[in-house]
Short mmCIF file of C-alpha atoms in Angstrom, two decimals:
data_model
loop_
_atom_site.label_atom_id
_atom_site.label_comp_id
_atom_site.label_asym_id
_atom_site.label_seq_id
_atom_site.Cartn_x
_atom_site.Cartn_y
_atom_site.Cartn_z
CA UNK I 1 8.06 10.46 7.83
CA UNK I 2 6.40 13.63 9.17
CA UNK I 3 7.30 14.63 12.94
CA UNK I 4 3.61 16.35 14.49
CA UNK I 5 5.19 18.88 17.24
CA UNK I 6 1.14 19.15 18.47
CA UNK I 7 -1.75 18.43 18.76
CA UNK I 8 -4.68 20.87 19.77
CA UNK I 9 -7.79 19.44 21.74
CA UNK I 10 -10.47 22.06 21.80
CA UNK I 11 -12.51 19.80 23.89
CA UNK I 12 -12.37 17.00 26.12
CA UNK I 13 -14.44 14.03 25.31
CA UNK I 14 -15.95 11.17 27.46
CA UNK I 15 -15.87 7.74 24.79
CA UNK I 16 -15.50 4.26 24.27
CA UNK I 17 -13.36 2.19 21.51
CA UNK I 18 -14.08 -1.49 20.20
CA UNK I 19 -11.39 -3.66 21.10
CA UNK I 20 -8.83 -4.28 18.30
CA UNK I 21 -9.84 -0.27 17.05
CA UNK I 22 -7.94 1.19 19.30
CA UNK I 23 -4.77 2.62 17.90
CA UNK I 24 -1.40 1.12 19.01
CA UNK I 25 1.18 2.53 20.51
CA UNK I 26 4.76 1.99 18.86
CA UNK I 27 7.85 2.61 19.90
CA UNK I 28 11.29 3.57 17.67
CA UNK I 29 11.99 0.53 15.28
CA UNK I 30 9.09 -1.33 15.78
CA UNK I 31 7.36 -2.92 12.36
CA UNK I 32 4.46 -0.90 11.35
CA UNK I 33 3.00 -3.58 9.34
CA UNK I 34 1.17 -2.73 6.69
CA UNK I 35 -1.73 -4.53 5.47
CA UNK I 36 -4.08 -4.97 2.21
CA UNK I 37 -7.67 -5.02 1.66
CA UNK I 38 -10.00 -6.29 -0.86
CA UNK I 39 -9.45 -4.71 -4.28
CA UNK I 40 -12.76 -2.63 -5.17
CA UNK I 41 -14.15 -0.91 -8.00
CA UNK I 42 -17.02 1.77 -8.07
CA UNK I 43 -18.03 0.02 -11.45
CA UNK I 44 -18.33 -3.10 -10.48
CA UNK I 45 -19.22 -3.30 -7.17
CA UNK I 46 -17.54 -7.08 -6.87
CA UNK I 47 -14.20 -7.05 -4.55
CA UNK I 48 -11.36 -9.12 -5.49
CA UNK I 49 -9.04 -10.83 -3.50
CA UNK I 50 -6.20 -8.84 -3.42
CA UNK I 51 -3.48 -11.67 -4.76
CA UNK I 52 -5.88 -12.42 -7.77
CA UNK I 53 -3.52 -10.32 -9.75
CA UNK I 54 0.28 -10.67 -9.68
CA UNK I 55 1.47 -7.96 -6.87
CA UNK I 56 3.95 -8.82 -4.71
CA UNK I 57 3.83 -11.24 -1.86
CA UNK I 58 5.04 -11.86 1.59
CA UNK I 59 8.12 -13.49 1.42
CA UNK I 60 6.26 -16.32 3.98
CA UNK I 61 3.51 -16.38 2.46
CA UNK I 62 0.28 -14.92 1.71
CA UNK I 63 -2.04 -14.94 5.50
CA UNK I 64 -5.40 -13.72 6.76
CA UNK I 65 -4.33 -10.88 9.09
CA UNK I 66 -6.02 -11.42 12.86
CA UNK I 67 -9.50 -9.55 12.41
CA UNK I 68 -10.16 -7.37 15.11
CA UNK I 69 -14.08 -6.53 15.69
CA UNK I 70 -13.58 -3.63 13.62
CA UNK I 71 -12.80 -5.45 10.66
CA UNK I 72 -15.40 -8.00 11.20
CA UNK I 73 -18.30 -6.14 11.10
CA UNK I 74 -16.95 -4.01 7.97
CA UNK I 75 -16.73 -7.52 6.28
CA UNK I 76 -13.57 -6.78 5.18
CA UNK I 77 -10.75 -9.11 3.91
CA UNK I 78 -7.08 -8.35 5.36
CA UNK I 79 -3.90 -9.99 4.29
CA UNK I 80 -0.56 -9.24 5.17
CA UNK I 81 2.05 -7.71 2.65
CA UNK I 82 5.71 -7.54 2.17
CA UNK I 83 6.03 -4.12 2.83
CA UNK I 84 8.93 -3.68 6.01
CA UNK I 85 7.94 -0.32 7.49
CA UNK I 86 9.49 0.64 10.58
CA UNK I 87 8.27 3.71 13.30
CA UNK I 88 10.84 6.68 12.51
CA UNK I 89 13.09 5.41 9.80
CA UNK I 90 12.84 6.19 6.62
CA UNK I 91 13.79 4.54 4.00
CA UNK I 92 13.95 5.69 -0.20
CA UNK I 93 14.31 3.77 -3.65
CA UNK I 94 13.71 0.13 -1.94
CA UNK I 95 13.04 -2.61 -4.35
CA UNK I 96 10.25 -4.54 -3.24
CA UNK I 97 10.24 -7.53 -5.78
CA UNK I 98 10.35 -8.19 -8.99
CA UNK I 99 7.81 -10.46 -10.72
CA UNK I 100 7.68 -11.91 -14.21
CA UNK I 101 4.32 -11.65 -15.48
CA UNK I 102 2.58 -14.33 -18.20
CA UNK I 103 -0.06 -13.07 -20.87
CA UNK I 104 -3.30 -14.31 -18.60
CA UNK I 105 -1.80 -11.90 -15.98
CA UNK I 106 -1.21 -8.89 -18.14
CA UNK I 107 -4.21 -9.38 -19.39
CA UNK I 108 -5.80 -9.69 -15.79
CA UNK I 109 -3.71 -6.69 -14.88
CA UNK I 110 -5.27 -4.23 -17.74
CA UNK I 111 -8.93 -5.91 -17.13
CA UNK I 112 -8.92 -4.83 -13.71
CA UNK I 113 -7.53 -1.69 -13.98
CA UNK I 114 -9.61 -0.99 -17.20
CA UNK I 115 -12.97 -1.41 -14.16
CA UNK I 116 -10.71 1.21 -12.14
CA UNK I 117 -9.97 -1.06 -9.58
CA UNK I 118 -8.24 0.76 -6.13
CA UNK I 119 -6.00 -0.55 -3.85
CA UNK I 120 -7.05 -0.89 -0.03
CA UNK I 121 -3.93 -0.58 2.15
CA UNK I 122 -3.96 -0.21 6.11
CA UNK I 123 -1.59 0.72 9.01
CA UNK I 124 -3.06 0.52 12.50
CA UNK I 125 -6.83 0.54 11.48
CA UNK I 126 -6.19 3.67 9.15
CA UNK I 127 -7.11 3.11 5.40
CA UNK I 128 -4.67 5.32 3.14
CA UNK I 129 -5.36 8.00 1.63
CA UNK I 130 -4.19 8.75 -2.21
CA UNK I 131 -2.24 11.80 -3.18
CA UNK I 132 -2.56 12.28 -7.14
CA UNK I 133 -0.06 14.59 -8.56
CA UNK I 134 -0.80 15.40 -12.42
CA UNK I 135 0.19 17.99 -14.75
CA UNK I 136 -3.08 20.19 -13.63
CA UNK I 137 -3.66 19.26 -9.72
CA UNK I 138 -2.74 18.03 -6.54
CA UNK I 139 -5.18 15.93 -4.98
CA UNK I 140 -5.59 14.06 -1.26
CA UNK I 141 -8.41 11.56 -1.77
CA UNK I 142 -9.58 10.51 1.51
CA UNK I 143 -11.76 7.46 0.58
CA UNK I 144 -11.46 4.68 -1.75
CA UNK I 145 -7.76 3.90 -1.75
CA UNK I 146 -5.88 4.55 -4.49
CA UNK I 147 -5.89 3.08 -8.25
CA UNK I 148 -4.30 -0.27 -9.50
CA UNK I 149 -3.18 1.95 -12.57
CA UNK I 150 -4.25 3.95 -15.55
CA UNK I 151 -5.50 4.25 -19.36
CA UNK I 152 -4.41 6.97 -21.63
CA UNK I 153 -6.26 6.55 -24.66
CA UNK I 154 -5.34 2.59 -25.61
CA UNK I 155 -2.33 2.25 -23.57
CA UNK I 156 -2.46 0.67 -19.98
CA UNK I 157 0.36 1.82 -17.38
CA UNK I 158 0.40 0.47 -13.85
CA UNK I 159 1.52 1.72 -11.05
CA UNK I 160 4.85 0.27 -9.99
CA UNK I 161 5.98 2.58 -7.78
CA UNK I 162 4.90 4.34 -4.11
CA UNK I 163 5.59 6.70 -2.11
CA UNK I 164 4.50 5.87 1.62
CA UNK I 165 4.32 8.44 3.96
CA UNK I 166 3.61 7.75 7.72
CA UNK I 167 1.96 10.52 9.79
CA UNK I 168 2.73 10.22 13.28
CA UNK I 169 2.44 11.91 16.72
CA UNK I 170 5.12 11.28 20.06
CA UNK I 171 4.02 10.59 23.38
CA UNK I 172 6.30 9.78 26.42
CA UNK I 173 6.38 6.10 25.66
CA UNK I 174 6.48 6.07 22.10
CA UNK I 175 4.44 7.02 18.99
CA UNK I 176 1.00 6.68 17.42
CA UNK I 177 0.28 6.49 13.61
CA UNK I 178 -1.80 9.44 12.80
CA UNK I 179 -2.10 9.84 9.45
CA UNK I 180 -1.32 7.27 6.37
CA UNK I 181 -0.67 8.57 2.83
CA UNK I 182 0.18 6.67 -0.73
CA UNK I 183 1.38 8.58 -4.00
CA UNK I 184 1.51 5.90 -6.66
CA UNK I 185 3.41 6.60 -10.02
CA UNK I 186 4.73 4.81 -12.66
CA UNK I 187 7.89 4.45 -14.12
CA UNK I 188 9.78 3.18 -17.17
CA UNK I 189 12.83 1.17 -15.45
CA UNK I 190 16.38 1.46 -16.76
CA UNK I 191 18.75 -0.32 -14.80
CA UNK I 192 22.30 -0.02 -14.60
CA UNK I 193 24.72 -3.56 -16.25
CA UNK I 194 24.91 -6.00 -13.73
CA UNK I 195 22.44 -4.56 -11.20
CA UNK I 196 20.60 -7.58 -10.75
CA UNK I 197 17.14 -6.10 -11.22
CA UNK I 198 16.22 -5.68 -15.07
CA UNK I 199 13.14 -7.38 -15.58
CA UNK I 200 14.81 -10.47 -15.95
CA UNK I 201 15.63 -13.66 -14.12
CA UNK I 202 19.40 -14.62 -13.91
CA UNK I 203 20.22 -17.38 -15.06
CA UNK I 204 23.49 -19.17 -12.79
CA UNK I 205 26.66 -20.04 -14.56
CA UNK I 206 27.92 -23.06 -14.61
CA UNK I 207 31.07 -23.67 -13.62
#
């Protein structure tokens, strides 16, 4: 996470905030619960439920997150995800789940991402933005979430790894979320014997 020592206000402003827009205040430890939004695509211009393709899930269970006013009159769709973020801690190299996926949801995964379908994550109101690191730029995109995955001539990767960052600012009570960045990438996984995470389900011995 990235400390803010300051923030300059070159004016001071007279305003008003819907109720449920309003940013939260959080103090060290709390959950910063992040939450998903309607898959979209610039092609298609239909949004699909997020859990139409095989991502993980909350370990409880998929739920409409409590629309605020904000949300409502955007018409968006919010669910809750398992992502366990938490104000000031970082965390690195956290396995999130690991799903087995059939041929209707491969082939579900490469449709969608074939239409360039983005991702729609949010922390406290804030939509993320997408940092794309290639071999010729850097890039902060600051609308449109980030993408499912990508083609390279006829092969389809997805990306199945993030990098979160959490932007945030301290006040005397605690902390406010001020900026929300996602760097996807993908990666070939090698695991280590007897790591318990190879793609794989374990089967139990019997004794």
């Amino acid at each position: 996470m990235i400390l803010l020592l300051g923030l300059l206000l070159l004016q001071v402003l007279n305003g008003f905030y819907i109720p449920g827009v309003a940013p939260r205040t959080f103090r060290y430890g709390d959950r910063v619960e992040l939450k998903v939004n309607k898959l979209t695509s610039i092609h298609t211009q239909i949004p699909l439920d997020y859990y139409s393709a095989k991502f993980c899930r909350p370990y409880d269970g998929v739920q409409q997150a409590s629309e605020n006013l904000g949300e409502f009159l955007t018409g968006d769709r919010i669910e809750n995800s398992p992502y366990e973020l938490y104000m000031e801690q970082d965390q690195f190299c956290k396995v999130l789940c690991q799903v087995e996926l059939k041929t209707n949801d491969v082939a579900h995964i490469k449709k969608i991402i074939k239409e360039e379908y983005h991702h729609n994550w949010i922390i406290d109101n804030l939509p993320a933005a997408s940092i794309v690191d290639s071999k010729q730029y850097i890039i902060t995109a600051y609308a449109g979430g980030f993408p499912v995955g990508y083609q390279d001539h006829k092969a389809t990767y997805i990306f199945n790894h993030v990098n979160i960052i959490v932007e945030y600012h301290p006040l005397d009570d605690g902390s406010r979320v001020v900026g929300f960045y996602v760097e996807p990438f993908t990666v070939k996984h090698r695991f280590a014997a007897n790591s318990g995470i190879d793609g794989e389900k374990k089967k139990k011995k019997k004794k």
